[in-house]
PDB file of C-alpha atoms in Angstrom:
ATOM      1  CA  UNK A   1      -8.517 -36.774  13.261  1.00 56.00           C
ATOM      2  CA  UNK A   2      -8.591 -32.825  12.756  1.00 58.00           C
ATOM      3  CA  UNK A   3     -10.213 -31.380   9.285  1.00 62.00           C
ATOM      4  CA  UNK A   4      -8.239 -28.187  10.001  1.00 61.00           C
ATOM      5  CA  UNK A   5      -6.127 -27.267   6.569  1.00 59.00           C
ATOM      6  CA  UNK A   6      -2.213 -26.273   7.371  1.00 62.00           C
ATOM      7  CA  UNK A   7      -2.692 -24.413   3.842  1.00 64.00           C
ATOM      8  CA  UNK A   8      -5.114 -22.233   5.205  1.00 59.00           C
ATOM      9  CA  UNK A   9      -4.039 -18.364   4.280  1.00 55.00           C
ATOM     10  CA  UNK A  10      -3.760 -16.119   6.546  1.00 55.00           C
ATOM     11  CA  UNK A  11      -6.510 -13.654   5.613  1.00 55.00           C
ATOM     12  CA  UNK A  12      -8.966 -16.870   6.545  1.00 57.00           C
ATOM     13  CA  UNK A  13      -7.459 -17.408   9.653  1.00 54.00           C
ATOM     14  CA  UNK A  14      -8.054 -13.687  10.638  1.00 55.00           C
ATOM     15  CA  UNK A  15     -11.371 -12.778  12.406  1.00 58.00           C
ATOM     16  CA  UNK A  16     -14.032 -10.423  10.227  1.00 61.00           C
ATOM     17  CA  UNK A  17     -14.869  -8.815  12.762  1.00 77.00           C
ATOM     18  CA  UNK A  18     -16.685  -4.895  12.102  1.00 78.00           C
ATOM     19  CA  UNK A  19     -14.093  -3.410  14.419  1.00 78.00           C
ATOM     20  CA  UNK A  20     -11.089  -4.499  12.423  1.00 77.00           C
ATOM     21  CA  UNK A  21     -12.487  -3.603   8.997  1.00 76.00           C
ATOM     22  CA  UNK A  22     -13.449   0.058  10.959  1.00 80.00           C
ATOM     23  CA  UNK A  23      -9.850   0.548  11.130  1.00 81.00           C
ATOM     24  CA  UNK A  24      -8.402  -1.438   7.787  1.00 86.00           C
ATOM     25  CA  UNK A  25     -10.462   0.538   5.179  1.00 88.00           C
ATOM     26  CA  UNK A  26      -9.168   3.954   5.733  1.00 90.00           C
ATOM     27  CA  UNK A  27      -6.226   3.473   6.115  1.00 92.00           C
ATOM     28  CA  UNK A  28      -6.066   0.899   2.975  1.00 92.00           C
ATOM     29  CA  UNK A  29      -8.484   4.446   1.631  1.00 93.00           C
ATOM     30  CA  UNK A  30      -5.173   5.776   2.487  1.00 94.00           C
ATOM     31  CA  UNK A  31      -2.588   4.054   0.996  1.00 95.00           C
ATOM     32  CA  UNK A  32      -4.620   3.871  -2.206  1.00 94.00           C
ATOM     33  CA  UNK A  33      -4.246   7.230  -2.808  1.00 95.00           C
ATOM     34  CA  UNK A  34      -0.930   7.235  -1.985  1.00 95.00           C
ATOM     35  CA  UNK A  35       0.138   5.085  -4.642  1.00 95.00           C
ATOM     36  CA  UNK A  36      -2.350   7.283  -6.574  1.00 95.00           C
ATOM     37  CA  UNK A  37      -0.091  10.675  -5.882  1.00 96.00           C
ATOM     38  CA  UNK A  38       3.748   9.659  -4.739  1.00 96.00           C
ATOM     39  CA  UNK A  39       4.359   9.317  -8.905  1.00 96.00           C
ATOM     40  CA  UNK A  40       3.784  12.626  -9.530  1.00 96.00           C
ATOM     41  CA  UNK A  41       6.603  13.559  -7.871  1.00 94.00           C
ATOM     42  CA  UNK A  42       9.049  11.163 -10.400  1.00 95.00           C
ATOM     43  CA  UNK A  43       9.089  14.000 -13.015  1.00 95.00           C
ATOM     44  CA  UNK A  44      10.111  16.896 -11.279  1.00 94.00           C
ATOM     45  CA  UNK A  45      13.197  15.037  -8.748  1.00 93.00           C
ATOM     46  CA  UNK A  46      14.206  13.039 -12.521  1.00 93.00           C
ATOM     47  CA  UNK A  47      14.018  16.915 -14.418  1.00 94.00           C
ATOM     48  CA  UNK A  48      16.231  18.260 -11.530  1.00 92.00           C
ATOM     49  CA  UNK A  49      18.635  15.980 -11.523  1.00 91.00           C
ATOM     50  CA  UNK A  50      19.731  13.534  -9.136  1.00 90.00           C
ATOM     51  CA  UNK A  51      22.682  14.240  -6.519  1.00 93.00           C
ATOM     52  CA  UNK A  52      22.889  13.043  -3.498  1.00 92.00           C
ATOM     53  CA  UNK A  53      20.291  14.774  -1.719  1.00 91.00           C
ATOM     54  CA  UNK A  54      17.453  14.417  -4.301  1.00 92.00           C
ATOM     55  CA  UNK A  55      18.552  10.775  -4.963  1.00 94.00           C
ATOM     56  CA  UNK A  56      17.493  10.019  -1.521  1.00 95.00           C
ATOM     57  CA  UNK A  57      14.229  12.004  -1.679  1.00 95.00           C
ATOM     58  CA  UNK A  58      13.788   9.978  -4.899  1.00 95.00           C
ATOM     59  CA  UNK A  59      14.658   6.555  -2.966  1.00 96.00           C
ATOM     60  CA  UNK A  60      11.874   7.577  -0.274  1.00 96.00           C
ATOM     61  CA  UNK A  61       9.433   8.407  -3.045  1.00 96.00           C
ATOM     62  CA  UNK A  62       9.628   5.282  -4.538  1.00 97.00           C
ATOM     63  CA  UNK A  63      10.060   3.585  -1.241  1.00 97.00           C
ATOM     64  CA  UNK A  64       6.438   5.174  -0.582  1.00 96.00           C
ATOM     65  CA  UNK A  65       4.996   4.562  -3.574  1.00 97.00           C
ATOM     66  CA  UNK A  66       5.463   0.487  -3.495  1.00 97.00           C
ATOM     67  CA  UNK A  67       3.762   0.704   0.576  1.00 96.00           C
ATOM     68  CA  UNK A  68       0.935   2.653  -0.605  1.00 95.00           C
ATOM     69  CA  UNK A  69       1.151   0.165  -3.991  1.00 95.00           C
ATOM     70  CA  UNK A  70       0.863  -3.013  -1.466  1.00 95.00           C
ATOM     71  CA  UNK A  71      -1.047  -1.349   1.683  1.00 93.00           C
ATOM     72  CA  UNK A  72      -3.694  -0.154  -0.812  1.00 92.00           C
ATOM     73  CA  UNK A  73      -4.669  -2.712  -2.861  1.00 90.00           C
ATOM     74  CA  UNK A  74      -7.959  -4.352  -2.766  1.00 85.00           C
ATOM     75  CA  UNK A  75      -9.758  -0.676  -1.779  1.00 85.00           C
ATOM     76  CA  UNK A  76     -11.749  -0.720  -3.722  1.00 82.00           C
ATOM     77  CA  UNK A  77     -13.201  -4.448  -3.635  1.00 80.00           C
ATOM     78  CA  UNK A  78     -17.061  -4.903  -2.284  1.00 77.00           C
ATOM     79  CA  UNK A  79     -16.337  -6.025   1.425  1.00 61.00           C
TER      80      UNK A  79
END
């Protein structure tokens, strides 16, 4: 009988090698600061009015913000 749990999270199954961490930390850093900086574009876009072109830019900025929030979470946690 195997003692392996079928309920393990993907992070537990992933290898925790130094090479993998050396790639993910810079990406988390960039995503974290992307999440910090992108909301600064909201006021100018909203104050200028949202025509069809600026609406697409606004949606893109919101998408970048959400991506930054998801990919950058856990950046400041000790490794």
